[in-house]
Short mmCIF file of C-alpha atoms in Angstrom, two decimals:
data_model
loop_
_atom_site.label_atom_id
_atom_site.label_comp_id
_atom_site.label_asym_id
_atom_site.label_seq_id
_atom_site.Cartn_x
_atom_site.Cartn_y
_atom_site.Cartn_z
CA MET A 1 4.13 9.30 20.56
CA PHE A 2 5.54 12.09 21.57
CA PRO A 3 4.43 15.81 21.81
CA SER A 4 5.95 17.48 18.83
CA CYS A 5 8.75 19.93 19.60
CA GLU A 6 10.89 22.92 17.72
CA PRO A 7 14.36 22.80 16.93
CA THR A 8 16.49 24.67 19.57
CA ALA A 9 19.26 24.83 17.05
CA THR A 10 19.94 24.62 13.12
CA GLY A 11 22.80 25.05 10.79
CA MET A 12 24.26 24.79 7.37
CA LEU A 13 27.54 23.23 7.82
CA PRO A 14 30.18 23.04 4.54
CA VAL A 15 31.57 19.95 3.88
CA GLY A 16 33.74 20.52 0.59
CA ASN A 17 33.33 20.94 -2.89
CA GLY A 18 30.37 23.34 -2.32
CA HIS A 19 28.57 21.27 -0.61
CA GLU A 20 26.49 22.44 2.37
CA ILE A 21 24.66 20.04 5.17
CA TYR A 22 21.51 21.32 6.65
CA TRP A 23 21.13 20.03 10.44
CA GLU A 24 19.34 20.91 13.35
CA GLU A 25 18.69 19.90 16.91
CA SER A 26 15.76 19.24 19.44
CA GLY A 27 14.71 18.17 22.45
CA ASN A 28 17.19 18.09 25.64
CA PRO A 29 20.86 19.54 24.49
CA ASP A 30 22.02 17.24 27.74
CA GLY A 31 20.17 14.57 26.67
CA ILE A 32 21.15 11.44 24.90
CA PRO A 33 22.20 11.78 21.31
CA ALA A 34 20.30 10.20 18.55
CA ILE A 35 20.04 11.09 14.89
CA TYR A 36 17.40 10.52 12.44
CA LEU A 37 17.95 9.63 8.80
CA HIS A 38 15.27 10.45 6.10
CA GLY A 39 14.05 8.23 3.36
CA GLY A 40 14.26 8.53 -0.27
CA PRO A 41 17.23 8.74 -1.14
CA GLY A 42 16.14 12.49 -1.30
CA SER A 43 12.92 13.17 0.64
CA GLY A 44 14.47 15.38 3.26
CA ALA A 45 14.06 15.16 7.10
CA GLY A 46 10.93 16.70 7.58
CA ASN A 47 9.61 17.46 11.22
CA GLY A 48 7.62 14.37 11.98
CA TYR A 49 10.13 12.69 13.23
CA ARG A 50 10.94 14.41 16.59
CA ARG A 51 7.83 12.46 17.49
CA MET A 52 9.63 9.30 17.71
CA PHE A 53 12.09 10.10 20.84
CA ASP A 54 11.45 11.61 24.29
CA PRO A 55 12.54 15.04 24.28
CA ALA A 56 12.89 15.01 27.73
CA LEU A 57 15.67 12.28 27.36
CA TYR A 58 17.01 12.87 24.00
CA ARG A 59 19.10 15.49 22.51
CA ILE A 60 17.23 14.87 18.66
CA ILE A 61 19.37 15.46 15.66
CA SER A 62 18.68 15.49 12.08
CA LEU A 63 20.31 16.44 8.81
CA ASP A 64 19.12 16.55 5.16
CA GLN A 65 21.19 14.25 3.24
CA ARG A 66 23.38 15.84 0.79
CA GLY A 67 21.67 17.10 -2.49
CA CYS A 68 18.23 17.48 -1.08
CA GLY A 69 15.99 19.55 1.32
CA ARG A 70 17.61 22.29 2.80
CA SER A 71 21.48 21.32 2.10
CA ARG A 72 22.67 22.92 -1.00
CA PRO A 73 23.25 22.31 -3.80
CA LEU A 74 20.37 20.15 -4.58
CA ALA A 75 20.94 17.22 -7.07
CA ASN A 76 18.66 19.18 -9.78
CA LYS A 77 21.01 22.24 -10.32
CA ALA A 78 22.21 22.48 -13.40
CA GLY A 79 25.73 20.77 -13.72
CA TYR A 80 25.35 18.71 -10.37
CA ASP A 81 27.93 15.85 -10.13
CA LEU A 82 26.36 13.27 -9.22
CA ALA A 83 29.70 11.18 -8.70
CA GLU A 84 29.75 13.24 -5.25
CA ASN A 85 27.37 11.84 -4.04
CA THR A 86 27.20 8.51 -2.83
CA THR A 87 26.93 6.41 0.38
CA PRO A 88 30.63 7.15 1.65
CA HIS A 89 29.77 10.91 0.56
CA LEU A 90 26.75 10.93 3.22
CA ILE A 91 28.66 9.03 5.73
CA ALA A 92 31.25 11.44 5.68
CA ASP A 93 28.86 14.33 5.95
CA MET A 94 27.22 12.58 9.12
CA GLU A 95 30.79 12.00 10.75
CA ALA A 96 31.44 15.87 10.07
CA VAL A 97 28.07 16.67 11.79
CA ARG A 98 28.95 14.54 14.38
CA ARG A 99 32.16 16.24 15.32
CA HIS A 100 30.57 19.53 14.61
CA LEU A 101 28.12 19.18 17.61
CA GLY A 102 30.43 17.44 19.76
CA VAL A 103 28.52 14.32 19.96
CA ARG A 104 30.72 11.17 20.98
CA ARG A 105 28.34 8.22 20.44
CA TRP A 106 24.97 8.32 19.14
CA LEU A 107 21.68 6.27 18.78
CA LEU A 108 20.78 5.83 15.12
CA SER A 109 17.10 5.70 13.71
CA GLY A 110 16.49 5.73 10.21
CA ALA A 111 13.29 5.05 8.02
CA SER A 112 13.20 2.86 4.61
CA TRP A 113 16.31 4.47 3.12
CA GLY A 114 17.32 5.65 5.82
CA SER A 115 17.79 2.13 7.48
CA THR A 116 20.06 1.40 4.86
CA LEU A 117 22.13 4.74 5.63
CA ALA A 118 22.11 3.78 9.09
CA LEU A 119 23.33 0.43 8.60
CA ALA A 120 26.19 1.60 6.44
CA TYR A 121 27.12 4.15 9.04
CA ALA A 122 27.34 1.68 11.96
CA GLN A 123 29.28 -1.21 9.95
CA ALA A 124 31.78 1.82 9.07
CA HIS A 125 31.87 3.48 12.51
CA PRO A 126 30.66 0.90 15.13
CA ASP A 127 32.65 2.70 17.95
CA LYS A 128 30.47 5.71 17.29
CA VAL A 129 26.67 3.88 18.06
CA ARG A 130 25.05 3.41 20.90
CA GLY A 131 21.96 1.88 19.54
CA ILE A 132 19.79 1.51 16.42
CA VAL A 133 16.37 1.76 15.52
CA LEU A 134 15.27 1.22 12.09
CA THR A 135 11.51 1.18 10.35
CA ALA A 136 10.31 -0.15 6.89
CA VAL A 137 14.12 -1.89 6.74
CA THR A 138 15.68 -2.02 3.73
CA THR A 139 19.17 -2.85 2.64
CA THR A 140 19.10 -1.54 -0.99
CA SER A 141 20.13 -4.90 -2.27
CA ALA A 142 20.15 -6.16 -6.12
CA ALA A 143 16.96 -8.32 -5.05
CA GLU A 144 15.33 -5.38 -2.96
CA VAL A 145 15.60 -2.91 -6.31
CA GLU A 146 14.65 -5.54 -8.71
CA TRP A 147 11.60 -6.27 -6.62
CA ILE A 148 10.52 -2.66 -6.26
CA THR A 149 11.04 -1.86 -9.86
CA GLU A 150 10.02 -4.79 -11.74
CA THR A 151 8.68 -7.93 -10.00
CA VAL A 152 6.04 -6.00 -8.03
CA GLY A 153 4.63 -4.81 -10.83
CA ARG A 154 2.57 -8.57 -11.18
CA VAL A 155 0.63 -6.81 -8.68
CA PHE A 156 0.04 -3.42 -9.97
CA PRO A 157 0.26 -4.34 -14.00
CA GLU A 158 -1.67 -1.71 -15.37
CA ALA A 159 0.58 1.14 -13.66
CA TRP A 160 3.76 -1.06 -14.53
CA ASP A 161 3.38 -1.35 -18.28
CA GLU A 162 2.43 2.78 -17.96
CA PHE A 163 5.71 3.00 -15.95
CA ALA A 164 7.88 0.85 -18.11
CA GLY A 165 6.17 2.03 -21.46
CA TYR A 166 7.39 5.46 -20.64
CA ALA A 167 10.89 4.42 -20.41
CA ALA A 168 10.64 2.21 -23.97
CA ALA A 169 9.16 5.26 -25.60
CA ALA A 170 12.10 7.68 -24.61
CA ASP A 171 13.91 5.85 -27.53
CA ILE A 172 17.41 5.40 -25.06
CA GLY A 173 17.53 1.63 -26.01
CA TYR A 174 15.55 0.10 -23.14
CA MET A 175 12.77 -2.39 -23.33
CA PRO A 176 10.68 -4.71 -20.98
CA GLY A 177 12.50 -7.72 -20.45
CA LYS A 178 15.75 -6.38 -21.55
CA GLY A 179 18.34 -4.20 -19.12
CA ARG A 180 17.01 -2.83 -15.79
CA LEU A 181 14.36 -0.23 -15.64
CA VAL A 182 15.90 1.73 -12.95
CA ASP A 183 18.77 1.98 -14.91
CA ALA A 184 16.44 3.73 -17.69
CA TYR A 185 14.87 6.13 -15.37
CA ALA A 186 18.66 7.15 -14.28
CA ARG A 187 19.69 7.92 -17.52
CA LEU A 188 16.47 10.00 -18.58
CA LEU A 189 16.88 11.91 -14.83
CA SER A 190 20.29 12.90 -15.65
CA ASP A 191 19.41 13.69 -19.24
CA PRO A 192 21.17 17.70 -20.35
CA ASP A 193 17.27 18.57 -21.74
CA PRO A 194 15.32 19.58 -18.49
CA ASP A 195 11.82 19.00 -20.12
CA VAL A 196 13.51 14.98 -20.31
CA ARG A 197 14.32 15.05 -16.77
CA GLY A 198 10.78 16.60 -15.34
CA ALA A 199 8.70 14.48 -17.51
CA ALA A 200 10.57 11.24 -16.29
CA ALA A 201 10.65 12.51 -12.67
CA VAL A 202 6.74 12.56 -13.11
CA ALA A 203 6.67 9.27 -14.35
CA TRP A 204 9.10 7.56 -11.55
CA CYS A 205 6.99 9.37 -8.95
CA ARG A 206 3.39 8.23 -10.13
CA TRP A 207 4.82 4.82 -9.84
CA GLU A 208 5.93 5.70 -6.24
CA GLU A 209 2.57 6.74 -5.41
CA VAL A 210 1.01 3.11 -6.59
CA HIS A 211 3.05 0.70 -4.66
CA ILE A 212 3.55 2.77 -1.40
CA GLN A 213 0.04 3.11 -0.47
CA ILE A 214 -0.82 -0.59 0.39
CA GLY A 215 -0.88 -0.79 4.10
CA ALA A 216 -0.49 2.76 4.69
CA GLY A 217 -3.57 2.70 6.91
CA ALA A 218 -7.04 4.39 6.66
CA ASN A 219 -5.70 7.96 6.82
CA LYS A 220 -3.00 7.67 4.42
CA GLN A 221 -3.17 10.33 2.11
CA ARG A 222 -1.15 10.91 -1.26
CA ASP A 223 1.75 12.70 -0.84
CA SER A 224 1.50 16.72 -1.66
CA ARG A 225 5.11 16.93 -2.01
CA TYR A 226 5.13 15.21 -5.63
CA ASP A 227 3.09 18.39 -6.66
CA ASP A 228 6.58 20.20 -6.48
CA PRO A 229 8.27 19.81 -9.49
CA SER A 230 11.61 20.58 -7.72
CA PHE A 231 10.81 18.05 -4.85
CA ARG A 232 9.66 15.64 -7.35
CA GLN A 233 12.74 15.99 -10.05
CA VAL A 234 15.36 15.94 -6.78
CA PHE A 235 13.46 13.05 -5.23
CA ALA A 236 13.39 10.92 -8.48
CA THR A 237 16.96 11.64 -9.19
CA LEU A 238 18.66 10.57 -5.96
CA VAL A 239 16.26 7.25 -6.00
CA THR A 240 17.35 6.31 -9.45
CA HIS A 241 21.29 7.08 -8.58
CA TYR A 242 21.32 5.43 -5.21
CA TRP A 243 19.10 2.24 -6.50
CA SER A 244 21.00 1.83 -10.05
CA ASN A 245 24.22 1.85 -7.78
CA LEU A 246 22.55 -1.05 -5.45
CA GLY A 247 23.10 2.14 -2.76
CA PHE A 248 26.96 1.91 -3.07
CA ALA A 249 27.06 -1.20 -0.80
CA PRO A 250 30.39 -3.33 -0.03
CA GLU A 251 30.82 -6.32 -2.06
CA GLY A 252 28.98 -9.08 -0.32
CA GLY A 253 26.09 -6.45 0.63
CA LEU A 254 25.06 -4.98 4.18
CA ILE A 255 23.98 -7.97 5.70
CA GLY A 256 27.06 -10.06 5.15
CA ALA A 257 28.89 -7.74 7.31
CA MET A 258 26.61 -7.89 10.45
CA SER A 259 28.92 -9.08 12.27
CA LYS A 260 30.39 -5.81 12.48
CA LEU A 261 27.59 -4.63 15.07
CA ALA A 262 27.80 -7.19 17.37
CA GLY A 263 27.15 -6.32 20.90
CA ILE A 264 24.96 -2.97 19.34
CA PRO A 265 21.55 -2.86 20.36
CA GLY A 266 18.98 -2.89 17.59
CA VAL A 267 14.96 -3.12 16.87
CA LEU A 268 13.92 -3.81 13.50
CA ILE A 269 10.18 -2.58 12.95
CA HIS A 270 8.34 -3.65 9.53
CA GLY A 271 4.78 -3.97 8.42
CA ARG A 272 3.73 -7.10 7.28
CA ARG A 273 1.70 -5.78 4.41
CA ASP A 274 4.89 -3.69 2.89
CA ILE A 275 4.68 -4.57 -0.37
CA SER A 276 7.05 -2.38 -1.34
CA GLY A 277 9.96 -3.88 0.56
CA PRO A 278 8.67 -7.17 2.00
CA VAL A 279 9.18 -8.45 5.43
CA GLN A 280 11.85 -10.76 3.95
CA THR A 281 14.67 -8.32 4.45
CA ALA A 282 13.91 -7.27 8.15
CA TRP A 283 14.00 -11.08 8.51
CA ASP A 284 16.84 -11.80 7.13
CA LEU A 285 18.94 -8.68 8.70
CA HIS A 286 17.65 -9.80 12.02
CA ASN A 287 18.90 -13.27 11.91
CA ALA A 288 22.19 -11.94 10.63
CA TRP A 289 22.26 -9.53 13.55
CA ARG A 290 22.81 -11.49 16.59
CA GLY A 291 21.02 -9.63 19.71
CA SER A 292 18.61 -7.49 17.06
CA GLU A 293 14.96 -7.65 17.86
CA LEU A 294 12.29 -8.05 14.89
CA ILE A 295 8.62 -6.12 15.25
CA VAL A 296 6.35 -6.62 12.64
CA ILE A 297 3.35 -4.87 12.68
CA GLU A 298 0.73 -7.37 11.03
CA ASP A 299 -1.68 -4.41 9.76
CA GLU A 300 0.45 -1.90 8.33
CA GLY A 301 2.73 -1.35 5.22
CA HIS A 302 5.49 1.23 4.67
CA GLY A 303 4.38 3.09 7.45
CA GLY A 304 1.55 3.85 10.02
CA GLU A 305 0.23 4.91 13.20
CA ARG A 306 0.98 1.81 14.69
CA ILE A 307 4.61 1.47 12.91
CA ALA A 308 5.44 5.04 14.41
CA GLU A 309 4.24 4.03 18.29
CA ALA A 310 6.08 1.12 17.96
CA TRP A 311 9.08 3.26 16.80
CA ALA A 312 8.68 5.58 19.82
CA VAL A 313 8.23 2.95 22.27
CA ALA A 314 11.41 1.46 20.77
CA THR A 315 13.58 4.41 21.45
CA SER A 316 12.06 4.68 24.57
CA ARG A 317 12.96 1.37 25.74
CA LEU A 318 16.76 1.67 24.20
CA ALA A 319 17.25 5.09 26.43
CA ALA A 320 17.88 3.00 29.63
CA HIS A 321 20.47 0.67 27.77
CA THR A 322 21.98 3.69 25.86
CA SER A 323 22.60 6.01 28.58
CA ARG A 324 24.90 3.62 29.91
CA GLY A 325 27.19 3.68 27.33
#
C-alpha cells in the first residue's frame, strides 16, 4: 500500500432538496481521476482508502454518500425522507461531483456496498468510466440479502436467535420464518419513537459485528464507530433501507446487465473466507463480465491486509491502461 496523504481540496456540494454532499480529493491534481465509493451503505469514506492509490499517478476523489458521514442532512435527522435516498440519487450525486470537479472519465473503486454502487453507476454511465477495481464484491441481490440476514444464521445460531428475537419481541408483526427480517428492522429504524430507533440500531450493529469478523485478519478489532449512537443509527437505517429494497437494482439485477460494461477493464478482489458475502457473487460477476479479472485471497474474509495490498496493486496496474483512455 502507498503512504497516506492528506486532502488537497474539500467541499460541500448542494445537490437539491437541502442535500449537500461532502467531497474531497488528494494525490496528484493532474493525475488520473479515480473515485472511491465506501461501503455500508452509510459507513462514510474515512481516510484509509487513499493508501490504495499511488498519489503520484492518481487524482484521488471520494465522497460521503447521501445521508451519512460529513454529508448533510444525516439519515437519522428527524423527518428525514428516505424516499430521497436511493441508488439513482447516489448515482446523480456522483455525476454532480464529477461535473463540479471537471472530470471527464474516472476510475471507479468500491468496497462491499461500494462495489454495488460502482457497478450501478458504470451501467448507467459507461462512457464516464475508465476502469473498475472492486473488493468484497456485492451486487445486493435478493440472494445476497437473504444470506447475510437469514441463512448465515446457521453459522451463528446463538447470535441470530438474539438478532431475530429482538425483532419478534418488538410487536411489529414479525416472526422468524414469516416475512423478511431485514424488512422488520427497516420498519423499526424508521419508527417515529427515537428510543425504538436507537435500540434497533444497537441490535443491528451487534449482529453486523458477529458475521463480519471471520477471516478479517489477526489485527482486526471491533469497529469503535458502533459506539457512537449517531453513527450506528445512520448506518443501520441506510443499510436496512437499501437491503430491504435490494439496492434499488433494475429488473434482472446488476449481473444481468454486465454487457453494458463490455470493454471496460475490471478487477474483482474477494476473500475466500468472506462469510458475510460468499465468493459466489464475485465468481458470477466475473463470468458475466467478459475481460474482467478475479483475484481470490484464500486466507482473508470481508477485508484484510492482503486484500488491501491486492487492491493497491490493481489500481497501479490499471493506471497504465486507463491513462491511454
